[in-house]
mmCIF file of C-alpha atoms and ligand atoms in Angstrom:
data_model
loop_
_atom_site.group_PDB
_atom_site.id
_atom_site.type_symbol
_atom_site.label_atom_id
_atom_site.label_comp_id
_atom_site.label_asym_id
_atom_site.label_seq_id
_atom_site.Cartn_x
_atom_site.Cartn_y
_atom_site.Cartn_z
ATOM 1 C CA UNK P 12 0.000 0.000 0.000
ATOM 2 C CA UNK P 13 1.454 3.386 -1.022
ATOM 3 C CA UNK P 14 1.317 5.973 1.780
ATOM 4 C CA UNK P 15 0.479 9.466 0.503
ATOM 5 C CA UNK P 16 0.806 12.801 2.261
ATOM 6 C CA UNK P 17 -1.418 15.472 0.721
ATOM 7 C CA UNK P 18 -0.157 19.068 0.982
ATOM 8 C CA UNK P 19 -2.791 21.774 0.519
ATOM 9 C CA UNK P 20 -5.303 19.142 1.622
ATOM 10 C CA UNK P 21 -8.131 21.600 2.349
ATOM 11 C CA UNK P 22 -7.826 23.264 -1.072
ATOM 12 C CA UNK P 23 -9.922 22.571 -4.173
ATOM 13 C CA UNK P 24 -7.370 20.142 -5.662
ATOM 14 C CA UNK P 25 -6.132 18.826 -2.294
ATOM 15 C CA UNK P 26 -9.687 17.853 -1.291
ATOM 16 C CA UNK P 27 -10.238 16.160 -4.658
ATOM 17 C CA UNK P 28 -6.962 14.233 -4.238
ATOM 18 C CA UNK P 29 -8.028 13.076 -0.743
ATOM 19 C CA UNK P 30 -11.429 11.900 -2.048
ATOM 20 C CA UNK P 31 -9.949 10.219 -5.145
ATOM 21 C CA UNK P 32 -7.243 8.384 -3.151
ATOM 22 C CA UNK P 33 -10.003 7.128 -0.852
ATOM 23 C CA UNK P 34 -11.665 5.329 -3.775
ATOM 24 C CA UNK P 35 -8.417 4.075 -5.406
ATOM 25 C CA UNK P 36 -6.840 0.704 -4.629
ATOM 26 C CA UNK P 37 -3.204 0.458 -3.564
ATOM 27 C CA UNK P 38 -2.828 3.967 -2.085
ATOM 28 C CA UNK P 39 -4.007 5.608 1.135
ATOM 29 C CA UNK P 40 -3.809 9.029 2.785
ATOM 30 C CA UNK P 41 -1.376 8.889 5.706
ATOM 31 C CA UNK P 42 -0.830 12.604 6.236
ATOM 32 C CA UNK P 43 -2.518 15.897 5.382
ATOM 33 C CA UNK P 44 -0.907 19.319 5.536
ATOM 34 C CA UNK P 45 -2.266 22.845 5.339
ATOM 35 C CA UNK P 46 -0.913 26.327 5.959
ATOM 36 C CA UNK P 47 -0.021 26.848 9.626
ATOM 37 C CA UNK P 48 -2.852 29.374 10.170
ATOM 38 C CA UNK P 49 -5.588 27.364 8.442
ATOM 39 C CA UNK P 50 -8.845 27.477 10.475
ATOM 40 C CA UNK P 51 -9.441 23.720 10.048
ATOM 41 C CA UNK P 52 -6.046 22.633 11.450
ATOM 42 C CA UNK P 53 -6.349 19.484 13.627
ATOM 43 C CA UNK P 54 -9.711 18.611 12.019
ATOM 44 C CA UNK P 55 -9.949 15.189 10.369
ATOM 45 C CA UNK P 56 -9.033 15.589 6.679
ATOM 46 C CA UNK P 57 -11.692 13.051 5.672
ATOM 47 C CA UNK P 58 -14.329 15.295 7.199
ATOM 48 C CA UNK P 59 -12.798 18.379 5.599
ATOM 49 C CA UNK P 60 -12.971 16.609 2.210
ATOM 50 C CA UNK P 61 -16.565 15.509 2.796
ATOM 51 C CA UNK P 62 -15.771 11.797 3.254
ATOM 52 C CA UNK P 63 -16.367 11.405 6.969
ATOM 53 C CA UNK P 64 -13.672 10.601 9.518
ATOM 54 C CA UNK P 65 -10.548 8.736 8.255
ATOM 55 C CA UNK P 66 -8.350 9.265 11.326
ATOM 56 C CA UNK P 67 -5.884 11.689 9.687
ATOM 57 C CA UNK P 68 -5.685 15.195 11.181
ATOM 58 C CA UNK P 69 -4.840 18.269 9.131
ATOM 59 C CA UNK P 70 -1.346 19.356 10.245
ATOM 60 C CA UNK P 71 0.376 22.712 9.836
ATOM 61 C CA UNK P 72 3.875 21.394 9.092
ATOM 62 C CA UNK P 73 5.009 18.771 6.537
ATOM 63 C CA UNK P 74 8.152 17.976 8.546
ATOM 64 C CA UNK P 75 6.009 16.594 11.381
ATOM 65 C CA UNK P 76 4.391 13.942 9.132
ATOM 66 C CA UNK P 77 7.006 13.308 6.453
ATOM 67 C CA UNK P 78 8.132 9.947 7.887
ATOM 68 C CA UNK P 79 4.566 8.604 7.521
ATOM 69 C CA UNK P 80 4.649 8.767 3.731
ATOM 70 C CA UNK P 81 6.165 7.262 0.603
ATOM 71 C CA UNK P 82 5.053 10.175 -1.561
ATOM 72 C CA UNK P 83 3.954 13.778 -1.078
ATOM 73 C CA UNK P 84 1.205 15.063 -3.402
ATOM 74 C CA UNK P 85 1.223 18.850 -3.413
ATOM 75 C CA UNK P 86 -1.253 21.186 -5.151
ATOM 76 C CA UNK P 87 -0.589 24.567 -3.503
ATOM 77 C CA UNK P 88 1.652 27.294 -4.960
ATOM 78 C CA UNK P 89 5.254 27.375 -6.238
ATOM 79 C CA UNK P 90 6.664 28.743 -2.947
ATOM 80 C CA UNK P 91 4.889 26.115 -0.826
ATOM 81 C CA UNK P 92 5.741 23.277 -3.240
ATOM 82 C CA UNK P 93 9.421 24.263 -3.204
ATOM 83 C CA UNK P 94 9.360 24.020 0.578
ATOM 84 C CA UNK P 95 7.752 20.544 0.228
ATOM 85 C CA UNK P 96 10.550 19.530 -2.148
ATOM 86 C CA UNK P 97 13.145 20.771 0.348
ATOM 87 C CA UNK P 98 11.554 18.546 2.993
ATOM 88 C CA UNK P 99 11.319 15.465 0.732
ATOM 89 C CA UNK P 100 14.806 16.026 -0.701
ATOM 90 C CA UNK P 101 17.150 13.461 0.806
ATOM 91 C CA UNK P 102 14.344 11.882 2.885
ATOM 92 C CA UNK P 103 13.600 9.039 0.459
ATOM 93 C CA UNK P 104 10.032 10.311 0.090
ATOM 94 C CA UNK P 105 8.983 11.034 -3.516
ATOM 95 C CA UNK P 106 7.044 14.109 -4.622
ATOM 96 C CA UNK P 107 4.244 14.829 -7.078
ATOM 97 C CA UNK P 108 3.876 18.569 -7.609
ATOM 98 C CA UNK P 109 0.808 19.958 -9.346
ATOM 99 C CA UNK P 110 1.218 23.643 -8.445
ATOM 100 C CA UNK P 111 1.519 26.024 -11.385
ATOM 101 C CA UNK P 112 3.185 29.382 -11.987
ATOM 102 C CA UNK P 113 6.868 28.541 -11.295
ATOM 103 C CA UNK P 114 9.220 31.236 -12.620
ATOM 104 C CA UNK P 115 12.522 30.254 -14.320
ATOM 105 C CA UNK P 116 14.564 30.805 -11.103
ATOM 106 C CA UNK P 117 12.158 28.615 -9.140
ATOM 107 C CA UNK P 118 12.347 25.931 -11.845
ATOM 108 C CA UNK P 119 16.144 25.957 -11.572
ATOM 109 C CA UNK P 120 15.879 25.382 -7.833
ATOM 110 C CA UNK P 121 13.299 22.606 -8.388
ATOM 111 C CA UNK P 122 15.692 20.861 -10.789
ATOM 112 C CA UNK P 123 18.487 21.149 -8.171
ATOM 113 C CA UNK P 124 16.296 19.705 -5.408
ATOM 114 C CA UNK P 125 15.055 16.888 -7.661
ATOM 115 C CA UNK P 126 18.615 15.530 -7.836
ATOM 116 C CA UNK P 127 18.064 14.374 -4.256
ATOM 117 C CA UNK P 128 14.515 13.108 -4.656
ATOM 118 C CA UNK P 129 12.147 11.597 -7.201
ATOM 119 C CA UNK P 130 9.746 14.251 -8.393
ATOM 120 C CA UNK P 131 6.993 14.486 -10.986
ATOM 121 C CA UNK P 132 6.103 18.095 -11.701
ATOM 122 C CA UNK P 133 3.415 18.868 -14.238
ATOM 123 C CA UNK P 134 1.228 21.929 -14.722
ATOM 124 C CA UNK P 135 -1.488 19.588 -15.902
ATOM 125 C CA UNK P 136 -1.836 16.034 -14.648
ATOM 126 C CA UNK P 137 -4.694 15.061 -16.962
ATOM 127 C CA UNK P 138 -4.018 12.236 -19.410
ATOM 128 C CA UNK P 139 -5.925 14.029 -22.194
ATOM 129 C CA UNK P 140 -3.900 17.227 -21.855
ATOM 130 C CA UNK P 141 -0.634 15.337 -21.974
ATOM 131 C CA UNK P 142 -1.728 13.604 -25.167
ATOM 132 C CA UNK P 143 -2.644 17.101 -26.409
ATOM 133 C CA UNK P 144 0.950 18.244 -25.723
ATOM 134 C CA UNK P 145 2.249 15.487 -28.025
ATOM 135 C CA UNK P 146 -0.355 16.197 -30.723
ATOM 136 C CA UNK P 147 0.190 19.989 -30.629
ATOM 137 C CA UNK P 148 3.904 19.520 -31.333
ATOM 138 C CA UNK P 149 3.174 17.091 -34.155
ATOM 139 C CA UNK P 150 0.571 19.383 -35.776
ATOM 140 C CA UNK P 151 2.903 22.396 -35.489
ATOM 141 C CA UNK P 152 5.702 20.463 -37.192
ATOM 142 C CA UNK P 153 3.381 19.337 -39.999
ATOM 143 C CA UNK P 154 1.718 22.728 -40.617
ATOM 144 C CA UNK P 155 4.884 24.779 -40.094
ATOM 145 C CA UNK P 156 5.190 28.556 -40.445
ATOM 146 C CA UNK P 157 2.228 28.960 -42.847
ATOM 147 C CA UNK P 158 -0.284 28.629 -39.992
ATOM 148 C CA UNK P 159 -0.766 31.193 -37.190
ATOM 149 C CA UNK P 160 -0.750 29.727 -33.689
ATOM 150 C CA UNK P 161 -3.072 31.145 -31.022
ATOM 151 C CA UNK P 162 -3.657 29.554 -27.627
ATOM 152 C CA UNK P 163 -6.853 30.146 -25.659
ATOM 153 C CA UNK P 164 -7.427 29.076 -22.095
ATOM 154 C CA UNK P 165 -10.429 29.460 -19.762
ATOM 155 C CA UNK P 166 -10.517 28.875 -16.000
ATOM 156 C CA UNK P 167 -12.612 29.632 -12.904
ATOM 157 C CA UNK P 168 -12.682 33.072 -11.306
ATOM 158 C CA UNK P 169 -10.478 31.962 -8.356
ATOM 159 C CA UNK P 170 -7.391 31.062 -10.409
ATOM 160 C CA UNK P 171 -4.417 33.177 -9.385
ATOM 161 C CA UNK P 172 -1.886 32.767 -12.216
ATOM 162 C CA UNK P 173 -2.333 33.697 -15.859
ATOM 163 C CA UNK P 174 -1.951 32.400 -18.474
ATOM 164 C CA UNK P 175 -2.366 28.896 -17.066
ATOM 165 C CA UNK P 176 0.694 26.694 -16.651
ATOM 166 C CA UNK P 177 -0.833 24.387 -19.258
ATOM 167 C CA UNK P 178 -1.225 27.207 -21.792
ATOM 168 C CA UNK P 179 2.391 28.240 -21.170
ATOM 169 C CA UNK P 180 3.548 24.669 -21.666
ATOM 170 C CA UNK P 181 1.508 24.382 -24.896
ATOM 171 C CA UNK P 182 3.135 27.629 -26.044
ATOM 172 C CA UNK P 183 6.626 26.354 -25.254
ATOM 173 C CA UNK P 184 5.982 23.014 -26.974
ATOM 174 C CA UNK P 185 4.609 24.622 -30.146
ATOM 175 C CA UNK P 186 7.369 27.264 -30.166
ATOM 176 C CA UNK P 187 10.027 24.596 -29.867
ATOM 177 C CA UNK P 188 8.426 22.486 -32.634
ATOM 178 C CA UNK P 189 8.575 25.596 -34.864
ATOM 179 C CA UNK P 190 12.160 26.462 -33.826
ATOM 180 C CA UNK P 191 11.012 29.594 -32.000
ATOM 181 C CA UNK P 192 11.496 30.827 -28.440
ATOM 182 C CA UNK P 193 8.251 31.663 -26.605
ATOM 183 C CA UNK P 194 10.065 34.475 -24.737
ATOM 184 C CA UNK P 195 10.628 36.176 -28.107
ATOM 185 C CA UNK P 196 7.374 35.400 -29.940
ATOM 186 C CA UNK P 197 4.722 35.089 -27.187
ATOM 187 C CA UNK P 198 2.021 37.809 -27.368
ATOM 188 C CA UNK P 199 -0.028 37.871 -24.186
ATOM 189 C CA UNK P 200 -3.329 39.608 -25.059
ATOM 190 C CA UNK P 201 -3.798 42.441 -27.571
ATOM 191 C CA UNK P 202 -5.279 45.921 -27.197
ATOM 192 C CA UNK P 203 -5.325 49.047 -29.343
ATOM 193 C CA UNK P 204 -3.804 49.528 -32.776
ATOM 194 C CA UNK P 205 -1.300 46.717 -32.532
ATOM 195 C CA UNK P 206 -0.792 46.367 -36.270
ATOM 196 C CA UNK P 207 -0.924 43.242 -38.364
ATOM 197 C CA UNK P 208 -0.111 39.960 -36.758
ATOM 198 C CA UNK P 209 3.498 38.895 -37.284
ATOM 199 C CA UNK P 210 3.759 35.392 -38.715
ATOM 200 C CA UNK P 211 6.052 34.190 -35.920
ATOM 201 C CA UNK P 212 3.749 35.322 -33.085
ATOM 202 C CA UNK P 213 2.248 32.798 -30.700
ATOM 203 C CA UNK P 214 -0.774 34.500 -29.141
ATOM 204 C CA UNK P 215 -2.137 33.703 -25.660
ATOM 205 C CA UNK P 216 -5.555 34.691 -24.370
ATOM 206 C CA UNK P 217 -6.829 33.939 -20.856
ATOM 207 C CA UNK P 218 -10.509 33.898 -19.865
ATOM 208 C CA UNK P 219 -11.572 33.863 -16.202
ATOM 209 C CA UNK P 220 -15.230 33.110 -15.478
ATOM 210 C CA UNK P 221 -17.397 31.329 -12.921
ATOM 211 C CA UNK P 222 -16.443 27.741 -12.153
ATOM 212 C CA UNK P 223 -14.811 26.665 -15.454
ATOM 213 C CA UNK P 224 -12.498 23.801 -14.466
ATOM 214 C CA UNK P 225 -10.072 24.265 -17.363
ATOM 215 C CA UNK P 226 -10.360 24.548 -21.150
ATOM 216 C CA UNK P 227 -7.432 24.804 -23.571
ATOM 217 C CA UNK P 228 -7.518 25.312 -27.327
ATOM 218 C CA UNK P 229 -4.665 25.661 -29.781
ATOM 219 C CA UNK P 230 -5.766 27.284 -33.042
ATOM 220 C CA UNK P 231 -3.643 26.704 -36.137
ATOM 221 C CA UNK P 232 -5.025 29.332 -38.498
ATOM 222 C CA UNK P 233 -4.308 29.172 -42.211
ATOM 223 C CA UNK P 234 -5.853 31.021 -45.156
ATOM 224 C CA UNK P 235 -9.200 29.411 -45.893
ATOM 225 C CA UNK P 236 -9.149 26.982 -42.964
ATOM 226 C CA UNK P 237 -8.182 26.498 -39.358
ATOM 227 C CA UNK P 238 -7.465 23.486 -37.224
ATOM 228 C CA UNK P 239 -8.410 23.615 -33.531
ATOM 229 C CA UNK P 240 -7.166 21.219 -30.887
ATOM 230 C CA UNK P 241 -9.279 21.447 -27.718
ATOM 231 C CA UNK P 242 -9.239 19.834 -24.315
ATOM 232 C CA UNK P 243 -11.936 20.449 -21.727
ATOM 233 C CA UNK P 244 -11.672 19.252 -18.136
ATOM 234 C CA UNK P 245 -15.137 18.440 -16.774
ATOM 235 C CA UNK P 246 -14.071 18.099 -13.150
ATOM 236 C CA UNK P 247 -10.921 18.193 -11.012
ATOM 237 C CA UNK P 248 -11.062 14.417 -10.672
ATOM 238 C CA UNK P 249 -9.047 13.862 -13.851
ATOM 239 C CA UNK P 250 -6.140 15.903 -12.403
ATOM 240 C CA UNK P 251 -6.324 13.923 -9.152
ATOM 241 C CA UNK P 252 -6.375 10.601 -11.041
ATOM 242 C CA UNK P 253 -3.307 11.718 -13.007
ATOM 243 C CA UNK P 254 -1.524 12.736 -9.786
ATOM 244 C CA UNK P 255 -2.244 9.306 -8.253
ATOM 245 C CA UNK P 256 -0.954 7.596 -11.423
ATOM 246 C CA UNK P 257 2.187 9.756 -11.121
ATOM 247 C CA UNK P 258 2.563 8.857 -7.410
ATOM 248 C CA UNK P 259 2.380 5.118 -8.149
ATOM 249 C CA UNK P 260 4.908 5.486 -10.978
ATOM 250 C CA UNK P 261 7.436 7.842 -9.377
ATOM 251 C CA UNK P 262 8.123 5.797 -6.254
ATOM 252 C CA UNK P 263 9.813 3.159 -8.433
ATOM 253 C CA UNK P 264 12.033 5.653 -10.291
ATOM 254 C CA UNK P 265 15.588 6.870 -9.609
ATOM 255 C CA UNK P 266 16.044 10.442 -8.303
ATOM 256 C CA UNK P 267 15.304 13.124 -10.890
ATOM 257 C CA UNK P 268 12.710 15.508 -12.267
ATOM 258 C CA UNK P 269 9.963 13.959 -14.393
ATOM 259 C CA UNK P 270 6.732 15.110 -16.010
ATOM 260 C CA UNK P 271 3.488 13.414 -17.027
ATOM 261 C CA UNK P 272 4.959 12.608 -20.440
ATOM 262 C CA UNK P 273 7.403 10.321 -18.606
ATOM 263 C CA UNK P 274 4.637 8.841 -16.433
ATOM 264 C CA UNK P 275 2.437 8.088 -19.458
ATOM 265 C CA UNK P 276 5.307 6.858 -21.664
ATOM 266 C CA UNK P 277 4.662 9.593 -24.262
ATOM 267 C CA UNK P 278 8.354 10.404 -24.831
HETATM 268 P P1 LIG V 14 -6.628 26.303 -3.631
HETATM 269 O O1 LIG V 14 -6.342 27.717 -3.280
HETATM 270 O O2 LIG V 14 -8.049 25.813 -3.547
HETATM 271 O O3 LIG V 14 -5.736 25.308 -2.743
HETATM 272 C C1 LIG V 14 -4.418 25.582 -2.326
HETATM 273 C C2 LIG V 14 -4.322 25.145 -0.877
HETATM 274 O O4 LIG V 14 -2.957 25.275 -0.454
HETATM 275 C C3 LIG V 14 -5.180 26.017 0.061
HETATM 276 O O5 LIG V 14 -6.046 25.204 0.841
HETATM 277 C C4 LIG V 14 -4.133 26.714 0.919
HETATM 278 O O6 LIG V 14 -4.573 26.976 2.260
HETATM 279 C C5 LIG V 14 -3.003 25.672 0.896
HETATM 280 N N1 LIG V 14 -1.745 26.213 1.384
HETATM 281 C C6 LIG V 14 -1.299 27.511 1.342
HETATM 282 N N2 LIG V 14 -0.120 27.627 1.982
HETATM 283 C C7 LIG V 14 0.197 26.397 2.438
HETATM 284 C C8 LIG V 14 1.287 25.886 3.180
HETATM 285 N N3 LIG V 14 2.313 26.663 3.587
HETATM 286 N N4 LIG V 14 1.307 24.547 3.473
HETATM 287 C C9 LIG V 14 0.286 23.746 3.074
HETATM 288 N N5 LIG V 14 -0.799 24.188 2.382
HETATM 289 C C10 LIG V 14 -0.833 25.493 2.060
HETATM 290 O O7 LIG V 14 -6.071 26.104 -5.100
HETATM 291 P P2 LIG V 14 -6.353 24.896 -6.114
HETATM 292 O O8 LIG V 14 -7.394 25.318 -7.088
HETATM 293 O O9 LIG V 14 -6.511 23.613 -5.367
HETATM 294 O O10 LIG V 14 -4.971 24.899 -6.934
HETATM 295 C C11 LIG V 14 -3.743 24.680 -6.292
HETATM 296 C C12 LIG V 14 -2.630 24.685 -7.319
HETATM 297 O O11 LIG V 14 -2.776 23.569 -8.194
HETATM 298 C C13 LIG V 14 -2.608 25.936 -8.216
HETATM 299 O O12 LIG V 14 -1.278 26.279 -8.501
HETATM 300 C C14 LIG V 14 -3.322 25.453 -9.474
HETATM 301 O O13 LIG V 14 -2.992 26.201 -10.612
HETATM 302 C C15 LIG V 14 -2.779 24.046 -9.540
HETATM 303 N N6 LIG V 14 -3.554 23.096 -10.343
HETATM 304 C C16 LIG V 14 -2.821 22.188 -11.033
HETATM 305 C C17 LIG V 14 -3.446 21.180 -11.744
HETATM 306 C C18 LIG V 14 -2.599 20.150 -12.415
HETATM 307 O O14 LIG V 14 -3.139 19.241 -13.068
HETATM 308 N N7 LIG V 14 -1.267 20.217 -12.279
HETATM 309 C C19 LIG V 14 -4.844 21.121 -11.791
HETATM 310 C C20 LIG V 14 -5.578 22.071 -11.075
HETATM 311 C C21 LIG V 14 -4.920 23.045 -10.337
#
């Protein structure tokens, strides 16, 4: 039985991970962590997640429960997830990080820490989105520079980072397939008299509304036609299922930084 510690366990994703682990064979919740000032600290995490009591209290410090786990599953924020990686690093406990919005300096630090632990980090744990990553690169290579690339994403009103980590990753993948650098060609929203679109641009538009779980579309626009690749998440459960798949996979791997492409054998 794999022992999981869920960090951010009272959050939207954390709660979904707790509920999904509860109905998955071969893995159980052995620890639950929240921010030290969370009002539900010491409450049973099963109750917090709407499952009823499971005998695991919500703790304010990962270090106090780390020895109870084989893997930490963390959906919080880059700063909190980096702290989780520092705690798992060298402890033998693996990490699955779902937080999004890491900046390049933070990613460098993550890569350093992952030398001393096994870590899957992915801005989108869904199987469908990871297949989309592979397909987007393939389509970009086939269509080449003749087709304009625009990426649209839509999420719920509570999302803090923009564009989504998934949209950024789609942008990087397509840019790389077209021998471009997203830092040079990314256009994040347009307003005013911006002039004609440059052929190398990769546009990004972010919509925030209501309770949209997460939609992503890559438009490849040619003259007289366009091809659209779309993924829509219907619930958070698909991310949680992906994170559990990653947890089961990563505990058998050598130290290093992996993504869902590795977990799903898409590379
Ligand atoms: P949320 O705000 O509902 O949950 C985050 C939780 O982290 C909160 O409960 C918060 O109290 C907790 N937290 C804050 N500081 C903490 C600390 N020091 N220690 C422990 N817990 C702490 O947000 P959410 O919608 O669940 O999203 C969380 C993250 O996951 C975001 O970065 C989001 O973009 C990302 N996300 C990733 C995927 C994916 O597939 N990779 C899918 C959905 C969301």
